[in-house]
Short mmCIF file of C-alpha atoms and ligand atoms in Angstrom, two decimals:
data_model
loop_
_atom_site.label_atom_id
_atom_site.label_comp_id
_atom_site.label_asym_id
_atom_site.label_seq_id
_atom_site.Cartn_x
_atom_site.Cartn_y
_atom_site.Cartn_z
CA MET Q 1 66.28 57.69 96.90
CA ARG Q 2 63.94 60.18 97.43
CA SER Q 3 60.20 60.80 97.34
CA ALA Q 4 58.38 62.98 97.31
CA ARG Q 5 57.10 63.19 100.99
CA PRO Q 6 58.44 64.54 103.97
CA LEU Q 7 61.18 61.99 105.33
CA ARG Q 8 60.45 61.58 109.18
CA THR Q 9 62.69 59.93 111.20
CA MET Q 10 61.24 59.01 114.55
CA LYS Q 11 62.69 57.49 117.63
CA PHE Q 12 60.34 56.29 121.13
CA GLY Q 13 61.90 56.09 124.58
CA GLY Q 14 61.51 53.12 126.81
CA THR Q 15 58.15 55.12 128.92
CA SER Q 16 57.05 55.29 124.89
CA VAL Q 17 56.91 51.88 124.33
CA GLY Q 18 56.20 50.87 127.73
CA ASN Q 19 53.13 48.78 128.22
CA ALA Q 20 50.63 47.64 125.77
CA GLU Q 21 48.74 50.63 125.96
CA CYS Q 22 51.70 52.49 125.23
CA VAL Q 23 52.80 50.38 121.63
CA GLY Q 24 49.06 50.92 120.69
CA ARG Q 25 49.44 54.79 121.07
CA VAL Q 26 52.83 54.52 119.30
CA ALA Q 27 51.49 52.47 116.35
CA ALA Q 28 48.42 55.06 116.48
CA LEU Q 29 50.31 57.90 116.27
CA VAL Q 30 52.85 56.29 113.64
CA ALA Q 31 50.19 55.25 111.43
CA ASP Q 32 48.57 59.15 111.18
CA GLU Q 33 51.81 60.41 110.35
CA ALA Q 34 52.82 57.88 107.65
CA ALA Q 35 49.41 59.41 105.43
CA GLY Q 36 51.11 62.16 105.06
CA ALA Q 37 54.82 61.62 105.23
CA GLU Q 38 57.23 58.98 104.79
CA VAL Q 39 58.27 57.36 108.76
CA VAL Q 40 61.33 55.28 109.73
CA VAL Q 41 61.12 54.08 113.10
CA VAL Q 42 63.85 53.79 116.31
CA VAL Q 43 63.00 51.98 118.78
CA SER Q 44 63.79 52.04 122.82
CA ALA Q 45 63.49 48.38 124.92
CA MET Q 46 60.37 48.69 126.93
CA GLY Q 47 60.84 51.52 129.77
CA GLY Q 48 63.28 49.40 132.73
CA VAL Q 49 64.36 46.40 130.42
CA THR Q 50 67.63 46.96 130.11
CA ASP Q 51 68.22 47.40 133.66
CA MET Q 52 66.96 44.57 134.28
CA LEU Q 53 68.85 42.27 131.29
CA ILE Q 54 71.98 43.95 133.10
CA ARG Q 55 71.17 42.99 136.97
CA ALA Q 56 70.26 39.47 135.47
CA ALA Q 57 73.88 39.25 133.38
CA THR Q 58 75.29 40.43 136.59
CA GLU Q 59 73.73 37.95 138.67
CA ALA Q 60 74.01 35.59 136.53
CA SER Q 61 77.74 36.36 136.74
CA ARG Q 62 77.98 35.74 140.41
CA GLY Q 63 76.70 31.73 140.08
CA ASP Q 64 72.75 32.60 140.89
CA ARG Q 65 70.76 30.68 138.60
CA GLU Q 66 67.47 31.75 140.42
CA ASP Q 67 67.31 35.42 140.08
CA TRP Q 68 68.01 35.20 136.40
CA LYS Q 69 65.22 32.65 135.85
CA GLY Q 70 63.05 35.36 137.14
CA ALA Q 71 63.97 38.47 134.82
CA ARG Q 72 63.26 35.94 132.80
CA GLN Q 73 60.19 35.57 133.28
CA GLU Q 74 59.71 39.03 133.31
CA LEU Q 75 60.91 39.86 130.13
CA ALA Q 76 58.61 36.97 128.16
CA ARG Q 77 55.58 38.31 130.67
CA ARG Q 78 55.96 41.79 129.67
CA HIS Q 79 56.04 41.09 125.98
CA ARG Q 80 53.82 38.61 126.05
CA GLU Q 81 50.76 40.64 127.00
CA VAL Q 82 51.59 43.45 124.48
CA ALA Q 83 51.18 41.53 122.19
CA ASP Q 84 47.99 39.74 123.31
CA THR Q 85 46.72 42.54 123.92
CA LEU Q 86 47.43 44.11 120.34
CA LEU Q 87 48.33 42.08 117.99
CA TYR Q 88 45.83 39.52 115.59
CA ALA Q 89 46.04 35.64 115.96
CA GLY Q 90 47.68 35.68 113.05
CA GLU Q 91 50.40 38.23 113.85
CA GLN Q 92 50.74 36.01 117.16
CA ALA Q 93 51.73 33.51 115.42
CA GLN Q 94 55.07 34.79 113.47
CA VAL Q 95 55.71 36.73 116.66
CA LEU Q 96 55.76 34.74 118.92
CA PRO Q 97 58.01 32.49 118.56
CA ARG Q 98 60.68 35.20 117.40
CA LEU Q 99 60.41 36.64 120.96
CA ALA Q 100 60.45 33.19 122.73
CA GLU Q 101 63.24 33.22 120.73
CA GLU Q 102 65.62 36.07 121.92
CA ILE Q 103 64.59 34.93 125.33
CA GLY Q 104 66.26 31.60 124.43
CA ASN Q 105 69.03 33.78 123.95
CA PHE Q 106 68.93 35.47 126.62
CA GLU Q 107 68.97 32.02 128.35
CA ASN Q 108 71.79 31.11 127.10
CA LEU Q 109 74.12 34.24 127.43
CA CYS Q 110 72.94 34.30 131.05
CA SER Q 111 73.99 30.25 131.71
CA GLY Q 112 77.29 31.09 130.05
CA PHE Q 113 78.10 34.22 132.53
CA SER Q 114 77.40 32.01 135.09
CA LEU Q 115 79.30 29.02 133.82
CA VAL Q 116 82.38 31.22 133.64
CA ARG Q 117 81.40 33.49 136.22
CA GLU Q 118 82.76 36.34 134.30
CA ILE Q 119 80.54 39.01 131.59
CA THR Q 120 82.59 39.50 128.55
CA PRO Q 121 81.95 43.13 127.04
CA ARG Q 122 80.37 40.94 123.76
CA GLY Q 123 78.91 39.02 125.40
CA MET Q 124 76.80 42.32 127.97
CA ASP Q 125 76.16 44.34 124.63
CA ALA Q 126 74.41 41.14 123.09
CA LEU Q 127 72.10 40.80 126.27
CA SER Q 128 71.52 44.27 126.88
CA SER Q 129 70.35 45.03 123.69
CA LEU Q 130 67.96 42.58 123.53
CA GLY Q 131 64.55 44.54 124.49
CA GLU Q 132 65.67 46.44 121.65
CA LYS Q 133 64.99 43.71 119.40
CA MET Q 134 62.06 42.81 121.79
CA SER Q 135 60.33 46.01 120.88
CA ALA Q 136 60.88 46.57 117.16
CA LEU Q 137 58.89 43.13 116.80
CA LEU Q 138 56.74 43.80 118.44
CA VAL Q 139 56.10 47.28 117.21
CA ALA Q 140 56.21 46.43 113.93
CA ALA Q 141 53.68 43.58 114.21
CA ALA Q 142 51.20 46.38 115.56
CA LEU Q 143 51.39 48.16 112.97
CA ARG Q 144 50.84 45.92 110.89
CA SER Q 145 47.82 44.86 112.77
CA LYS Q 146 46.72 49.04 112.08
CA GLY Q 147 46.75 48.10 108.61
CA CYS Q 148 50.08 49.60 107.79
CA ALA Q 149 52.66 47.27 105.99
CA ALA Q 150 56.30 47.96 108.58
CA GLU Q 151 59.10 45.35 109.17
CA ALA Q 152 61.33 44.89 112.18
CA VAL Q 153 65.09 45.86 111.15
CA ASP Q 154 68.45 45.05 113.32
CA ALA Q 155 70.59 47.84 113.33
CA THR Q 156 73.46 45.08 113.30
CA GLU Q 157 72.52 45.82 109.35
CA LEU Q 158 73.07 49.15 109.95
CA ILE Q 159 75.21 50.65 112.22
CA VAL Q 160 78.77 49.60 112.39
CA THR Q 161 80.71 50.75 114.33
CA ASP Q 162 84.42 50.07 116.77
CA ASP Q 163 84.57 48.09 118.60
CA HIS Q 164 84.67 49.76 121.94
CA PHE Q 165 81.38 47.48 123.53
CA GLY Q 166 78.91 49.25 125.82
CA ASN Q 167 79.99 52.20 124.19
CA ALA Q 168 81.12 52.47 120.49
CA SER Q 169 81.71 55.44 118.22
CA PRO Q 170 79.68 54.89 115.07
CA HIS Q 171 82.20 55.15 111.22
CA PHE Q 172 79.70 57.34 109.81
CA ASP Q 173 79.79 57.22 105.77
CA GLU Q 174 80.14 52.92 106.33
CA THR Q 175 76.63 53.33 108.60
CA ALA Q 176 75.47 55.83 105.79
CA VAL Q 177 76.16 53.09 102.87
CA ARG Q 178 74.85 50.33 104.89
CA THR Q 179 71.42 51.80 105.97
CA ARG Q 180 70.94 53.42 102.84
CA ASP Q 181 71.38 49.68 100.94
CA ARG Q 182 69.24 47.73 103.99
CA LEU Q 183 65.93 50.20 103.80
CA ALA Q 184 65.74 51.28 100.51
CA PRO Q 185 64.24 47.88 99.15
CA LEU Q 186 60.89 47.82 102.25
CA ARG Q 187 60.94 51.41 101.46
CA ARG Q 188 60.32 51.01 97.51
CA ARG Q 189 57.66 48.92 98.54
CA GLY Q 190 56.30 51.03 100.84
CA LEU Q 191 57.28 49.29 104.18
CA ILE Q 192 57.73 51.00 107.19
CA PRO Q 193 61.20 50.30 108.60
CA VAL Q 194 61.30 49.97 112.63
CA VAL Q 195 64.65 49.68 113.62
CA THR Q 196 66.25 48.58 117.30
CA GLY Q 197 67.89 51.36 118.59
CA PHE Q 198 71.17 51.11 120.64
CA ARG Q 199 72.49 48.65 118.61
CA GLY Q 200 75.79 48.10 116.18
CA ALA Q 201 77.75 46.03 115.17
CA THR Q 202 81.56 45.64 114.23
CA ARG Q 203 82.71 45.52 110.06
CA GLU Q 204 83.12 41.51 111.15
CA GLY Q 205 79.11 41.83 113.14
CA VAL Q 206 80.16 41.56 115.69
CA CYS Q 207 77.33 43.32 118.08
CA THR Q 208 77.99 46.56 120.04
CA THR Q 209 75.91 49.27 121.65
CA LEU Q 210 76.09 52.75 121.47
CA GLY Q 211 76.09 53.48 125.24
CA ARG Q 212 73.08 54.45 127.90
CA GLY Q 213 70.65 55.67 125.96
CA GLY Q 214 72.21 55.13 122.77
CA SER Q 215 68.87 55.28 120.78
CA ASP Q 216 68.46 59.26 120.28
CA TYR Q 217 71.75 58.74 118.55
CA SER Q 218 70.86 55.44 116.68
CA ALA Q 219 67.85 58.02 115.14
CA THR Q 220 70.24 60.69 114.17
CA LEU Q 221 72.52 58.53 112.90
CA ILE Q 222 70.09 56.45 110.47
CA GLY Q 223 68.03 60.27 110.43
CA ALA Q 224 71.16 61.72 108.73
CA ALA Q 225 72.52 58.31 106.73
CA LEU Q 226 68.65 58.86 105.02
CA GLU Q 227 69.36 62.09 104.42
CA SER Q 228 65.77 62.99 106.68
CA ASP Q 229 63.62 65.80 106.40
CA GLU Q 230 63.22 66.02 110.46
CA VAL Q 231 63.95 63.59 113.32
CA TRP Q 232 60.92 63.20 115.53
CA ILE Q 233 62.49 61.92 119.22
CA TRP Q 234 59.50 61.26 120.42
CA THR Q 235 59.34 60.94 125.01
CA ASP Q 236 57.57 61.26 128.09
CA VAL Q 237 57.99 64.95 128.45
CA ASP Q 238 57.19 68.25 126.18
CA GLY Q 239 59.98 68.87 125.40
CA VAL Q 240 63.63 70.43 126.61
CA MET Q 241 62.44 71.80 129.69
CA THR Q 242 64.22 75.21 131.50
CA ALA Q 243 66.18 72.13 134.09
CA ASP Q 244 65.50 68.62 134.92
CA PRO Q 245 62.34 68.59 135.64
CA ARG Q 246 62.74 66.16 138.28
CA LEU Q 247 64.74 68.97 140.19
CA VAL Q 248 62.93 72.17 139.50
CA PRO Q 249 59.37 71.42 139.13
CA ALA Q 250 58.41 74.97 138.12
CA ALA Q 251 61.21 74.07 134.84
CA HIS Q 252 59.10 74.85 131.86
CA ILE Q 253 59.55 74.04 127.99
CA VAL Q 254 62.43 76.03 126.02
CA PRO Q 255 60.28 75.88 122.35
CA GLU Q 256 63.86 76.63 120.69
CA ILE Q 257 67.20 75.62 121.03
CA SER Q 258 70.29 75.79 119.14
CA TYR Q 259 72.19 72.61 118.11
CA ARG Q 260 75.25 73.58 120.12
CA GLU Q 261 72.70 74.44 123.32
CA ALA Q 262 71.90 70.98 122.92
CA ALA Q 263 75.00 69.15 122.80
CA GLU Q 264 75.80 71.36 125.79
CA LEU Q 265 72.49 70.58 127.94
CA ALA Q 266 73.23 66.52 126.97
CA PHE Q 267 76.99 66.79 127.71
CA PHE Q 268 75.94 68.13 130.83
CA GLY Q 269 73.83 65.40 131.39
CA ALA Q 270 70.42 66.10 130.05
CA LYS Q 271 68.81 62.95 129.85
CA VAL Q 272 66.16 64.11 127.50
CA LEU Q 273 68.64 63.59 125.12
CA HIS Q 274 72.11 60.91 125.02
CA PRO Q 275 75.07 63.39 124.81
CA LYS Q 276 76.28 62.72 120.96
CA THR Q 277 72.59 63.07 119.36
CA ILE Q 278 73.22 66.41 117.40
CA GLN Q 279 76.48 65.43 116.31
CA PRO Q 280 75.03 63.40 113.07
CA VAL Q 281 72.64 65.84 111.81
CA LEU Q 282 75.24 69.01 112.26
CA LYS Q 283 76.35 68.10 109.18
CA ARG Q 284 73.20 69.39 106.84
CA GLN Q 285 71.87 70.90 109.63
CA ILE Q 286 68.46 68.60 109.75
CA PRO Q 287 65.87 69.45 112.99
CA VAL Q 288 65.41 67.73 115.66
CA TRP Q 289 61.99 67.81 117.88
CA ILE Q 290 61.62 66.76 120.90
CA LYS Q 291 57.98 65.66 121.76
CA ASN Q 292 55.70 63.88 123.86
CA THR Q 293 54.31 60.62 122.89
CA PHE Q 294 51.74 61.43 125.98
CA ASN Q 295 50.89 64.94 124.72
CA PRO Q 296 51.52 65.05 120.91
CA SER Q 297 49.62 68.14 120.19
CA CYS Q 298 52.14 69.63 122.69
CA PRO Q 299 54.19 71.34 119.46
CA GLY Q 300 57.27 69.72 121.47
CA THR Q 301 61.19 71.96 121.23
CA ARG Q 302 62.87 72.39 117.45
CA ILE Q 303 66.45 71.68 118.17
CA GLY Q 304 68.24 73.53 115.11
CA ALA Q 305 70.56 76.58 113.95
CA ALA Q 306 70.80 79.20 116.59
CA PRO Q 307 67.65 81.26 115.80
CA ALA Q 308 68.34 84.99 114.79
CA GLY Q 309 67.94 87.83 117.91
CA ALA Q 310 66.26 84.83 120.05
CA ARG Q 311 67.18 86.57 123.25
CA PRO Q 312 70.41 86.76 125.33
CA GLY Q 313 71.15 84.59 128.56
CA VAL Q 314 71.20 82.03 130.31
CA LYS Q 315 68.57 79.31 128.05
CA ALA Q 316 68.53 76.38 130.69
CA LEU Q 317 70.01 74.63 133.66
CA THR Q 318 72.09 71.15 133.95
CA THR Q 319 73.19 69.82 136.49
CA VAL Q 320 75.81 66.68 136.88
CA SER Q 321 74.67 65.16 140.18
CA LYS Q 322 77.44 62.60 141.52
CA ALA Q 323 80.81 64.30 140.38
CA ASP Q 324 84.48 64.58 141.93
CA LEU Q 325 86.70 66.82 141.58
CA ILE Q 326 90.28 66.33 141.23
CA THR Q 327 93.64 67.98 142.44
CA VAL Q 328 96.86 67.81 140.81
CA SER Q 329 100.38 69.71 142.41
CA GLY Q 330 102.86 69.75 140.54
CA ARG Q 331 105.17 71.54 142.99
CA ASP Q 332 108.11 73.56 141.58
CA ARG Q 333 109.02 70.04 139.94
CA LEU Q 334 107.16 69.94 136.78
CA SER Q 335 106.70 72.72 134.88
CA PHE Q 336 102.10 73.19 134.35
CA ALA Q 337 102.24 72.76 130.93
CA GLU Q 338 104.13 69.25 131.25
CA LEU Q 339 101.70 68.27 134.22
CA ALA Q 340 98.55 69.44 132.34
CA ALA Q 341 100.24 67.42 129.21
CA ARG Q 342 100.97 64.49 131.39
CA VAL Q 343 97.19 63.91 133.33
CA PHE Q 344 94.83 64.59 130.17
CA GLN Q 345 97.49 62.44 128.02
CA SER Q 346 96.41 59.71 130.83
CA LEU Q 347 92.51 60.70 130.55
CA SER Q 348 92.94 60.20 126.55
CA ARG Q 349 93.90 56.02 126.56
CA ASP Q 350 90.61 55.53 127.97
CA ASP Q 351 88.19 58.54 126.60
CA ILE Q 352 87.30 59.88 130.14
CA PRO Q 353 85.48 63.39 129.91
CA THR Q 354 85.88 65.96 131.74
CA LEU Q 355 82.80 68.03 133.02
CA MET Q 356 85.30 70.97 133.99
CA VAL Q 357 88.92 72.40 134.31
CA THR Q 358 91.12 74.90 136.39
CA GLN Q 359 94.11 75.96 137.07
CA SER Q 360 96.44 77.66 139.16
CA SER Q 361 99.40 78.47 136.71
CA ALA Q 362 101.77 80.13 139.94
CA ASP Q 363 100.65 77.17 142.37
CA ASN Q 364 101.04 74.74 139.50
CA VAL Q 365 97.80 73.27 140.23
CA LEU Q 366 95.56 71.90 137.85
CA CYS Q 367 92.09 70.95 139.36
CA PHE Q 368 88.99 69.37 137.47
CA ALA Q 369 86.06 67.62 137.17
CA VAL Q 370 84.98 64.06 136.37
CA HIS Q 371 81.98 61.54 136.63
CA ASP Q 372 82.04 59.39 140.21
CA ALA Q 373 82.07 56.51 137.81
CA ASP Q 374 84.86 57.41 136.74
CA LEU Q 375 85.98 57.84 139.71
CA LEU Q 376 88.78 55.11 140.30
CA HIS Q 377 89.94 54.54 136.98
CA VAL Q 378 90.97 58.04 137.11
CA ARG Q 379 93.14 57.69 139.73
CA SER Q 380 94.27 54.32 138.93
CA ALA Q 381 95.44 55.95 135.52
CA LEU Q 382 97.12 58.94 137.71
CA GLU Q 383 99.33 57.39 139.91
CA LYS Q 384 100.25 54.88 136.84
CA ALA Q 385 101.34 58.30 134.96
CA PHE Q 386 102.90 59.81 137.58
CA GLU Q 387 104.29 56.86 139.62
CA LEU Q 388 108.11 57.73 140.10
CA GLU Q 389 107.54 61.25 140.85
CA ILE Q 390 104.67 60.09 143.67
CA LEU Q 391 107.38 57.68 145.08
CA HIS Q 392 110.18 60.07 144.86
CA ASP Q 393 107.56 62.76 147.08
CA TYR Q 394 108.61 64.31 143.83
CA ILE Q 395 104.68 65.52 143.26
CA ALA Q 396 102.14 64.52 145.70
CA PRO Q 397 99.08 61.95 144.96
CA PRO Q 398 96.20 63.45 143.72
CA GLU Q 399 93.92 65.28 146.15
CA VAL Q 400 89.98 64.07 145.25
CA VAL Q 401 87.10 65.99 146.64
CA PRO Q 402 84.11 63.61 146.23
CA GLN Q 403 80.62 63.77 146.75
CA VAL Q 404 80.53 67.14 144.12
CA ALA Q 405 77.50 68.63 141.80
CA ILE Q 406 78.26 70.47 138.96
CA VAL Q 407 75.16 72.93 137.83
CA VAL Q 408 75.95 73.79 134.26
CA LEU Q 409 73.88 77.07 132.98
CA VAL Q 410 74.00 76.86 128.84
CA GLY Q 411 73.03 79.37 126.33
CA GLU Q 412 74.64 80.32 123.01
CA ASN Q 413 73.23 84.10 124.40
CA MET Q 414 75.49 83.92 126.94
CA LYS Q 415 78.32 86.01 125.64
CA GLY Q 416 78.54 89.77 126.11
CA THR Q 417 75.92 89.26 128.26
CA PRO Q 418 77.88 90.94 131.21
CA GLY Q 419 77.32 89.88 135.12
CA ILE Q 420 75.82 86.39 134.31
CA SER Q 421 78.43 84.39 136.68
CA GLY Q 422 77.89 87.37 139.56
CA ARG Q 423 74.29 87.10 139.55
CA ALA Q 424 74.40 82.88 139.59
CA PHE Q 425 77.60 83.43 142.65
CA GLY Q 426 74.68 85.94 144.00
CA ALA Q 427 71.63 83.66 144.06
CA LEU Q 428 73.79 81.12 145.92
CA GLY Q 429 75.20 83.10 148.20
CA ARG Q 430 72.28 84.22 149.28
CA ARG Q 431 71.22 80.96 150.17
CA ASP Q 432 74.26 79.97 151.78
CA ILE Q 433 75.50 78.33 149.41
CA ASN Q 434 79.51 77.14 149.06
CA ILE Q 435 80.69 77.31 145.16
CA ILE Q 436 84.00 74.89 145.25
CA ALA Q 437 84.90 75.39 141.77
CA ILE Q 438 83.70 77.09 138.67
CA ALA Q 439 84.60 76.71 135.07
CA GLN Q 440 83.31 79.68 131.76
CA GLY Q 441 84.21 79.04 128.58
CA SER Q 442 85.82 81.37 125.92
CA SER Q 443 82.90 80.12 124.19
CA GLU Q 444 80.39 81.21 126.62
CA LEU Q 445 78.58 78.40 126.03
CA SER Q 446 77.96 77.74 128.91
CA ILE Q 447 79.24 78.65 133.01
CA SER Q 448 79.85 75.72 135.24
CA LEU Q 449 80.26 75.87 138.82
CA ALA Q 450 81.26 73.18 141.19
CA VAL Q 451 78.68 72.67 144.58
CA ASN Q 452 78.21 70.20 147.17
CA ALA Q 453 76.07 67.21 145.97
CA GLY Q 454 73.43 68.03 148.94
CA GLN Q 455 73.24 71.39 147.69
CA VAL Q 456 72.51 70.24 144.62
CA LYS Q 457 68.69 70.85 143.98
CA GLU Q 458 69.11 74.27 145.89
CA ALA Q 459 71.55 75.29 143.47
CA VAL Q 460 69.43 74.50 140.21
CA THR Q 461 66.42 75.67 142.20
CA ALA Q 462 67.75 79.12 143.28
CA ILE Q 463 69.86 80.13 139.77
CA HIS Q 464 66.41 78.96 137.98
CA GLU Q 465 64.33 81.42 140.28
CA GLU Q 466 66.85 84.01 139.52
CA PHE Q 467 67.31 84.08 136.15
CA GLU Q 468 63.41 83.72 135.39
CA LEU Q 469 63.68 80.48 133.70
P1 LIG X 1 63.23 58.14 126.45
O1 LIG X 1 63.36 57.10 127.52
O2 LIG X 1 61.89 58.51 126.43
O3 LIG X 1 64.62 57.84 126.14
P2 LIG X 1 64.79 59.56 128.97
O4 LIG X 1 64.34 58.75 130.18
O5 LIG X 1 65.79 59.28 128.66
O6 LIG X 1 63.66 58.95 128.27
O7 LIG X 1 64.81 60.77 129.04
C1 LIG X 1 63.89 61.87 129.54
C2 LIG X 1 63.86 62.38 131.16
O8 LIG X 1 64.61 62.88 130.86
C3 LIG X 1 62.56 63.07 131.53
O9 LIG X 1 61.80 62.48 131.79
C4 LIG X 1 63.04 64.47 132.38
O10 LIG X 1 62.88 63.63 133.57
C5 LIG X 1 64.72 63.77 132.36
N1 LIG X 1 65.50 65.80 131.76
C6 LIG X 1 65.95 65.35 132.37
N2 LIG X 1 66.73 67.05 132.25
C7 LIG X 1 65.57 67.16 130.93
C8 LIG X 1 65.67 68.58 130.50
N3 LIG X 1 66.34 69.55 130.77
N4 LIG X 1 64.34 68.44 129.29
C9 LIG X 1 63.91 67.54 129.17
N5 LIG X 1 63.94 66.35 130.40
C10 LIG X 1 65.00 66.15 131.39
N1 LIG X 2 67.38 50.64 126.23
C1 LIG X 2 68.53 51.80 126.30
C2 LIG X 2 69.29 52.03 127.45
O1 LIG X 2 68.08 51.91 127.96
C3 LIG X 2 68.62 52.96 125.41
C4 LIG X 2 68.18 53.87 125.11
O2 LIG X 2 66.66 53.22 125.68
O3 LIG X 2 68.09 54.35 124.35
O4 LIG X 2 69.62 52.77 127.98
MG1 LIG X 3 66.34 58.39 126.89
#
């Protein structure tokens, strides 16, 4: 189904819908855009709500009734305030009972967790994504109060996923069909769909989530399913910056980056994009714009095919500030190939991402970095995989260098630009920052340097200055 007007899928993040004033601003932006384009909206929960829901669930599972009652009040207060400020009486009469229903769901789930003293992964997904249901109801109602026909849609009706609760993977083709079918009648009637980010459902209809920050991914999944002309991700910064502005205040906006650069930045922790955001739009080469809700006149960053003739060299930096380096040595008992095969097989069972990998084949040593949150898991997976060898002292137990940060230099055109690693080493050496490990892929899209976690800010600032980003 195509209309003559361009189709834009627009996602608004948590800060963008953080309070009544913000929701009002979002409704005005959407109403403006809807004058010249067809718009499909995707929304996150109000800022801080997902964290609050997850905390409440954890407290409930410890049997603590009082703490989650506090969260219930806060949840009701924040959403009610938006409804009171922005909605006409008729809209309030419709929306308030639906918000109350979600708060009832929150109570039921928390009571359940507190009774059994346990959180089930599927219960957690249903609970942690309630904020998206509530914000979608409010944004749709705020649009109607401005005279724009709009309807809240639960993405459990659109996005079909596997049952990997907490970090589900979508089935792309089924998602495309369901999304088109479910939204077609709304679009025909000229209604703006306001879809919950973050949520999906299994084929059986059980609610799942796409991982923290997953609403960006929801937006590109829906954008691709509808063959949108563009996907706009509205957030609280002017676009993709040369580094995380919280670490490097001198960071500035990059007007244009390639899909591969954006995917690399997102994989290595640039919070502005969920790691899987780029995947769905690649095939149709749908451009993705990152824009600032609080500064809409700034054009933002365009993510698209690699622009011809772009300046060669480093485009942006990103960091993973909490990582660990793990070293496994096969001694002379295991061939390097066998060692590597068994290490990666044990990681792949639980889908654990490695952030960098280095090897020393002569010494039969494999070294790799993982997110600190995965460390315990990785350690026990490796100890299990090499249980017998460790028991008989054929190989040593895995060694861990904790509290490491990884600084990643990203740029499509670093390839063929000599001396980049040397300059990065020099910049760190002059500040007495020791490089614990280094990895550079043959695609030369990124160079990763592991440094002491306490020096990450200094390291990223030094490299940012060195390359005059
Ligand atoms: P939203 O709630 O809109 O999804 P997020 O907080 O998830 O927003 O992502 C935006 C934040 O990402 C920014 O406020 C910024 O602090 C952080 N960030 C980290 N790295 C970058 C980068 N390279 N460019 C822009 N923002 C970045
Ligand atoms: N609300 C979810 C989170 O905080 C999803 C998102 O904001 O993208 O992780
Ligand atoms: Mg985000």
